[in-house]
Amino acid sequence: MRIIKVDAIDSTNTFVRKFYAGTSEFEPVCVTARMQLQGRGQRGAIWKSEAGKNLTFSILYPHQKLEISRHFLLSAQVALSILKVLKELQVPRLSVKWPNDILSANKKIGGILIENILNSDGIVASVIGIGLNVNQVDFGEFGNAGSLCSVSGKTFDLDELLKNLLQQIENDLQELPKRRKAEILEDYEDKMFRIDQVSVFRLSKTNKEVNGIIRGVSGEGKLQLELEDRGLLEFDLKEVQLLY
């Protein structure tokens, strides 16, 4: 995989997308920034990172054949790939907070934002943006944030970590078209934060807080949530929020 390092940039996702030339016949390319000025996350959140202490990078990845219906499987696989690498580094109590936040215990240490490029054949390429807190330890008012250093007490070589992450992600994405949907979902559900535990959620439609139990995800990536007196329902990202 080709790697391009930049000092400061607005968004690695926006920058790397410029390398797409309208075909899937290209080598994957990664853009990594020492400092990202306008990093984006889910729900329009801004990813704030201390310069030179964390990993902020985006991968432009080609797909020879990936159906649009498998978009969540792509996201799930990237999350699982990251967890594999972090587990080898003995980062404790790893999980995925639906849909794609990386947690250690209840601290958010990373996040994923994927933007797919489509044509009539399906998903032809993906921009996979990843932010990972590595050696930063001060997060100010963001009390739910953590880093590999803050949860493990160790410091990490950013270049070595990036190399391992890219290798794992590329290897796993090459196998993605061959993997069964049920297999990926089972692996993802096994790593889900607070699965099968009573938790508090806010429903966007009513802005009310309710108790519920995460039971899994659908193949389209919807959260399967069992609510009091309402049974098992499915929600997309904009419809429900898990509260800490």
Short mmCIF file of C-alpha atoms in Angstrom, two decimals:
data_model
loop_
_atom_site.label_atom_id
_atom_site.label_comp_id
_atom_site.label_asym_id
_atom_site.label_seq_id
_atom_site.Cartn_x
_atom_site.Cartn_y
_atom_site.Cartn_z
CA MET A 1 0.00 0.00 0.00
CA ARG A 2 1.27 3.44 -0.93
CA ILE A 3 1.64 5.76 2.09
CA ILE A 4 1.64 9.56 1.86
CA LYS A 5 2.59 11.52 5.00
CA VAL A 6 1.57 15.14 5.44
CA ASP A 7 2.18 17.55 8.29
CA ALA A 8 -1.18 19.32 8.57
CA ILE A 9 -4.37 18.88 6.57
CA ASP A 10 -8.05 19.71 6.90
CA SER A 11 -9.32 16.15 6.43
CA THR A 12 -7.47 13.02 5.32
CA ASN A 13 -10.74 11.60 3.95
CA THR A 14 -11.24 14.61 1.69
CA PHE A 15 -7.61 14.62 0.56
CA VAL A 16 -7.26 10.92 -0.26
CA ARG A 17 -10.49 10.87 -2.27
CA LYS A 18 -8.77 13.08 -4.85
CA PHE A 19 -6.66 10.08 -5.85
CA TYR A 20 -9.71 8.24 -7.19
CA ALA A 21 -9.64 8.35 -11.00
CA GLY A 22 -12.91 6.59 -11.82
CA THR A 23 -11.70 2.98 -11.85
CA SER A 24 -11.05 0.17 -9.38
CA GLU A 25 -7.73 -0.63 -11.03
CA PHE A 26 -5.41 1.10 -8.59
CA GLU A 27 -3.19 0.28 -5.65
CA PRO A 28 -4.63 1.19 -2.23
CA VAL A 29 -3.27 4.49 -0.95
CA CYS A 30 -3.08 5.81 2.60
CA VAL A 31 -2.77 9.46 3.62
CA THR A 32 -1.70 10.03 7.21
CA ALA A 33 -1.49 13.44 8.87
CA ARG A 34 0.57 14.58 11.83
CA MET A 35 -2.21 17.06 12.50
CA GLN A 36 -5.77 16.99 11.16
CA LEU A 37 -7.59 20.31 11.36
CA GLN A 38 -11.14 19.27 10.51
CA GLY A 39 -11.35 15.55 11.21
CA ARG A 40 -14.91 14.26 11.03
CA GLY A 41 -16.76 11.51 12.87
CA GLN A 42 -20.26 10.07 13.00
CA ARG A 43 -23.23 12.41 13.72
CA GLY A 44 -21.13 15.34 12.46
CA ALA A 45 -18.73 15.14 15.40
CA ILE A 46 -15.29 16.71 15.10
CA TRP A 47 -12.31 14.46 15.78
CA LYS A 48 -9.84 16.52 17.86
CA SER A 49 -6.29 15.21 18.09
CA GLU A 50 -3.07 16.52 19.59
CA ALA A 51 -0.46 16.94 16.85
CA GLY A 52 2.21 14.25 16.62
CA LYS A 53 0.77 12.01 19.33
CA ASN A 54 -1.97 10.09 17.53
CA LEU A 55 -2.83 8.41 14.25
CA THR A 56 -5.19 10.12 11.82
CA PHE A 57 -5.24 8.49 8.41
CA SER A 58 -7.46 7.56 5.50
CA ILE A 59 -7.23 4.69 3.04
CA LEU A 60 -8.54 4.83 -0.51
CA TYR A 61 -9.31 1.18 -1.13
CA PRO A 62 -10.51 -0.37 -4.45
CA HIS A 63 -13.21 -3.04 -4.63
CA GLN A 64 -13.47 -5.40 -7.58
CA LYS A 65 -16.96 -6.51 -6.53
CA LEU A 66 -18.69 -5.35 -3.38
CA GLU A 67 -22.47 -5.11 -3.29
CA ILE A 68 -24.00 -2.00 -1.75
CA SER A 69 -25.90 -4.21 0.69
CA ARG A 70 -22.57 -5.27 2.22
CA HIS A 71 -21.52 -1.74 3.20
CA PHE A 72 -21.89 -2.41 6.91
CA LEU A 73 -19.86 -5.61 6.64
CA LEU A 74 -17.00 -3.48 5.31
CA SER A 75 -17.24 -1.16 8.32
CA ALA A 76 -17.52 -4.09 10.73
CA GLN A 77 -14.47 -5.79 9.22
CA VAL A 78 -12.33 -2.66 9.52
CA ALA A 79 -13.30 -2.36 13.19
CA LEU A 80 -12.44 -6.02 13.78
CA SER A 81 -9.08 -5.58 12.04
CA ILE A 82 -8.19 -2.69 14.34
CA LEU A 83 -9.18 -4.72 17.40
CA LYS A 84 -6.92 -7.58 16.27
CA VAL A 85 -3.89 -5.30 16.17
CA LEU A 86 -4.69 -3.64 19.49
CA LYS A 87 -5.29 -6.97 21.18
CA GLU A 88 -1.80 -8.08 20.16
CA LEU A 89 -0.51 -4.93 21.86
CA GLN A 90 -2.33 -6.01 25.03
CA VAL A 91 -4.68 -3.03 25.07
CA PRO A 92 -7.26 -4.02 27.72
CA ARG A 93 -11.03 -4.56 27.49
CA LEU A 94 -11.49 -3.79 23.80
CA SER A 95 -14.90 -3.44 22.20
CA VAL A 96 -16.82 -1.69 19.41
CA LYS A 97 -19.49 0.82 20.39
CA TRP A 98 -22.05 0.63 17.61
CA PRO A 99 -21.56 1.41 14.87
CA ASN A 100 -17.82 2.04 14.74
CA ASP A 101 -16.23 3.58 17.82
CA ILE A 102 -13.25 1.71 19.26
CA LEU A 103 -13.32 1.47 23.05
CA SER A 104 -11.09 0.29 25.86
CA ALA A 105 -13.39 -0.32 28.83
CA ASN A 106 -15.70 2.73 28.56
CA LYS A 107 -13.10 5.08 27.06
CA LYS A 108 -13.28 5.96 23.37
CA ILE A 109 -9.82 5.49 21.89
CA GLY A 110 -10.67 5.54 18.20
CA GLY A 111 -13.27 5.92 15.50
CA ILE A 112 -13.94 5.02 11.89
CA LEU A 113 -15.71 6.99 9.15
CA ILE A 114 -16.21 5.25 5.80
CA GLU A 115 -17.40 7.02 2.66
CA ASN A 116 -18.14 4.72 -0.28
CA ILE A 117 -17.80 5.54 -3.97
CA LEU A 118 -20.61 3.92 -5.98
CA ASN A 119 -21.54 3.14 -9.55
CA SER A 120 -24.04 0.78 -11.18
CA ASP A 121 -21.89 -2.22 -10.22
CA GLY A 122 -21.99 -1.42 -6.50
CA ILE A 123 -19.23 -0.09 -4.25
CA VAL A 124 -16.16 0.44 -6.45
CA ALA A 125 -13.94 2.10 -3.84
CA SER A 126 -14.05 3.20 -0.23
CA VAL A 127 -12.48 6.04 1.69
CA ILE A 128 -11.76 4.56 5.11
CA GLY A 129 -10.98 7.24 7.67
CA ILE A 130 -9.51 6.17 11.00
CA GLY A 131 -8.60 8.20 14.06
CA LEU A 132 -6.79 6.47 16.89
CA ASN A 133 -5.67 8.13 20.12
CA VAL A 134 -2.22 6.73 20.82
CA ASN A 135 0.13 8.73 23.05
CA GLN A 136 -2.09 11.67 24.00
CA VAL A 137 -3.14 11.64 27.67
CA ASP A 138 -4.89 15.00 28.21
CA PHE A 139 -8.36 15.25 26.66
CA GLY A 140 -9.65 18.28 28.57
CA GLU A 141 -13.43 18.34 28.77
CA PHE A 142 -13.78 15.09 26.80
CA GLY A 143 -14.08 12.83 29.83
CA ASN A 144 -15.07 9.75 27.82
CA ALA A 145 -11.92 9.89 25.67
CA GLY A 146 -8.82 7.78 26.22
CA SER A 147 -5.77 6.58 24.36
CA LEU A 148 -3.60 3.50 24.05
CA CYS A 149 -1.16 5.18 26.42
CA SER A 150 -3.73 6.25 29.01
CA VAL A 151 -5.33 2.78 29.24
CA SER A 152 -2.12 0.73 29.09
CA GLY A 153 0.55 2.97 30.59
CA LYS A 154 2.78 2.43 27.56
CA THR A 155 3.92 4.68 24.73
CA PHE A 156 3.82 3.45 21.14
CA ASP A 157 5.79 3.98 17.95
CA LEU A 158 3.32 5.61 15.56
CA ASP A 159 5.02 4.41 12.36
CA GLU A 160 5.17 0.82 13.55
CA LEU A 161 1.55 0.91 14.69
CA LEU A 162 0.41 2.38 11.37
CA LYS A 163 2.29 -0.30 9.44
CA ASN A 164 0.66 -3.08 11.46
CA LEU A 165 -2.81 -1.58 11.12
CA LEU A 166 -2.52 -1.12 7.35
CA GLN A 167 -1.24 -4.65 6.87
CA GLN A 168 -4.05 -6.17 8.93
CA ILE A 169 -6.77 -4.06 7.30
CA GLU A 170 -5.52 -4.80 3.77
CA ASN A 171 -5.23 -8.53 4.45
CA ASP A 172 -8.73 -8.71 5.92
CA LEU A 173 -10.33 -6.61 3.18
CA GLN A 174 -8.85 -8.89 0.54
CA GLU A 175 -10.72 -11.75 2.22
CA LEU A 176 -13.94 -9.80 2.75
CA PRO A 177 -15.71 -10.89 -0.48
CA LYS A 178 -15.16 -14.54 0.50
CA ARG A 179 -16.48 -14.26 4.05
CA ARG A 180 -20.08 -15.10 4.88
CA LYS A 181 -22.26 -12.30 6.21
CA ALA A 182 -23.27 -14.35 9.25
CA GLU A 183 -19.64 -14.99 10.15
CA ILE A 184 -18.71 -11.29 10.11
CA LEU A 185 -21.80 -10.27 12.07
CA GLU A 186 -21.13 -12.94 14.67
CA ASP A 187 -17.55 -11.72 15.12
CA TYR A 188 -18.75 -8.11 15.35
CA GLU A 189 -21.49 -8.89 17.87
CA ASP A 190 -18.97 -10.77 19.99
CA LYS A 191 -17.05 -7.47 20.37
CA MET A 192 -20.01 -5.11 20.84
CA PHE A 193 -19.96 -2.73 23.79
CA ARG A 194 -22.71 -3.49 26.35
CA ILE A 195 -24.34 -6.26 24.31
CA ASP A 196 -26.91 -8.20 26.37
CA GLN A 197 -26.72 -5.64 29.18
CA VAL A 198 -29.41 -3.22 30.29
CA SER A 199 -28.39 0.25 29.07
CA VAL A 200 -29.92 3.69 28.65
CA PHE A 201 -30.71 5.03 25.18
CA ARG A 202 -32.08 8.28 23.81
CA LEU A 203 -34.64 7.93 21.01
CA SER A 204 -34.25 10.75 18.49
CA LYS A 205 -37.92 10.78 17.47
CA THR A 206 -39.20 11.57 20.98
CA ASN A 207 -35.93 12.75 22.62
CA LYS A 208 -36.81 10.46 25.52
CA GLU A 209 -34.48 8.20 27.48
CA VAL A 210 -35.44 4.53 27.67
CA ASN A 211 -33.96 1.33 29.03
CA GLY A 212 -33.03 -1.33 26.52
CA ILE A 213 -30.76 -4.26 25.75
CA ILE A 214 -28.55 -4.52 22.67
CA ARG A 215 -29.12 -7.91 21.07
CA GLY A 216 -27.02 -7.50 17.90
CA VAL A 217 -26.99 -5.86 14.47
CA SER A 218 -28.75 -6.57 11.21
CA GLY A 219 -26.89 -7.25 7.96
CA GLU A 220 -27.56 -3.63 6.99
CA GLY A 221 -25.95 -2.41 10.20
CA LYS A 222 -29.08 -1.45 12.13
CA LEU A 223 -28.94 -1.81 15.89
CA GLN A 224 -31.18 -4.58 17.19
CA LEU A 225 -32.51 -3.28 20.47
CA GLU A 226 -34.92 -4.88 22.90
CA LEU A 227 -36.95 -2.18 24.64
CA GLU A 228 -39.22 -2.42 27.65
CA ASP A 229 -42.78 -3.31 26.59
CA ARG A 230 -41.92 -2.90 22.89
CA GLY A 231 -40.00 -6.06 22.04
CA LEU A 232 -37.11 -6.26 19.56
CA LEU A 233 -36.79 -3.27 17.24
CA GLU A 234 -34.18 -2.08 14.73
CA PHE A 235 -32.72 1.44 14.64
CA ASP A 236 -30.34 3.22 12.32
CA LEU A 237 -27.63 5.65 13.43
CA LYS A 238 -29.81 8.76 13.44
CA GLU A 239 -32.64 7.15 15.38
CA VAL A 240 -31.00 6.12 18.66
CA GLN A 241 -28.03 6.97 20.85
CA LEU A 242 -26.44 4.82 23.54
CA LEU A 243 -25.80 6.98 26.60
CA TYR A 244 -22.87 6.34 28.92
#
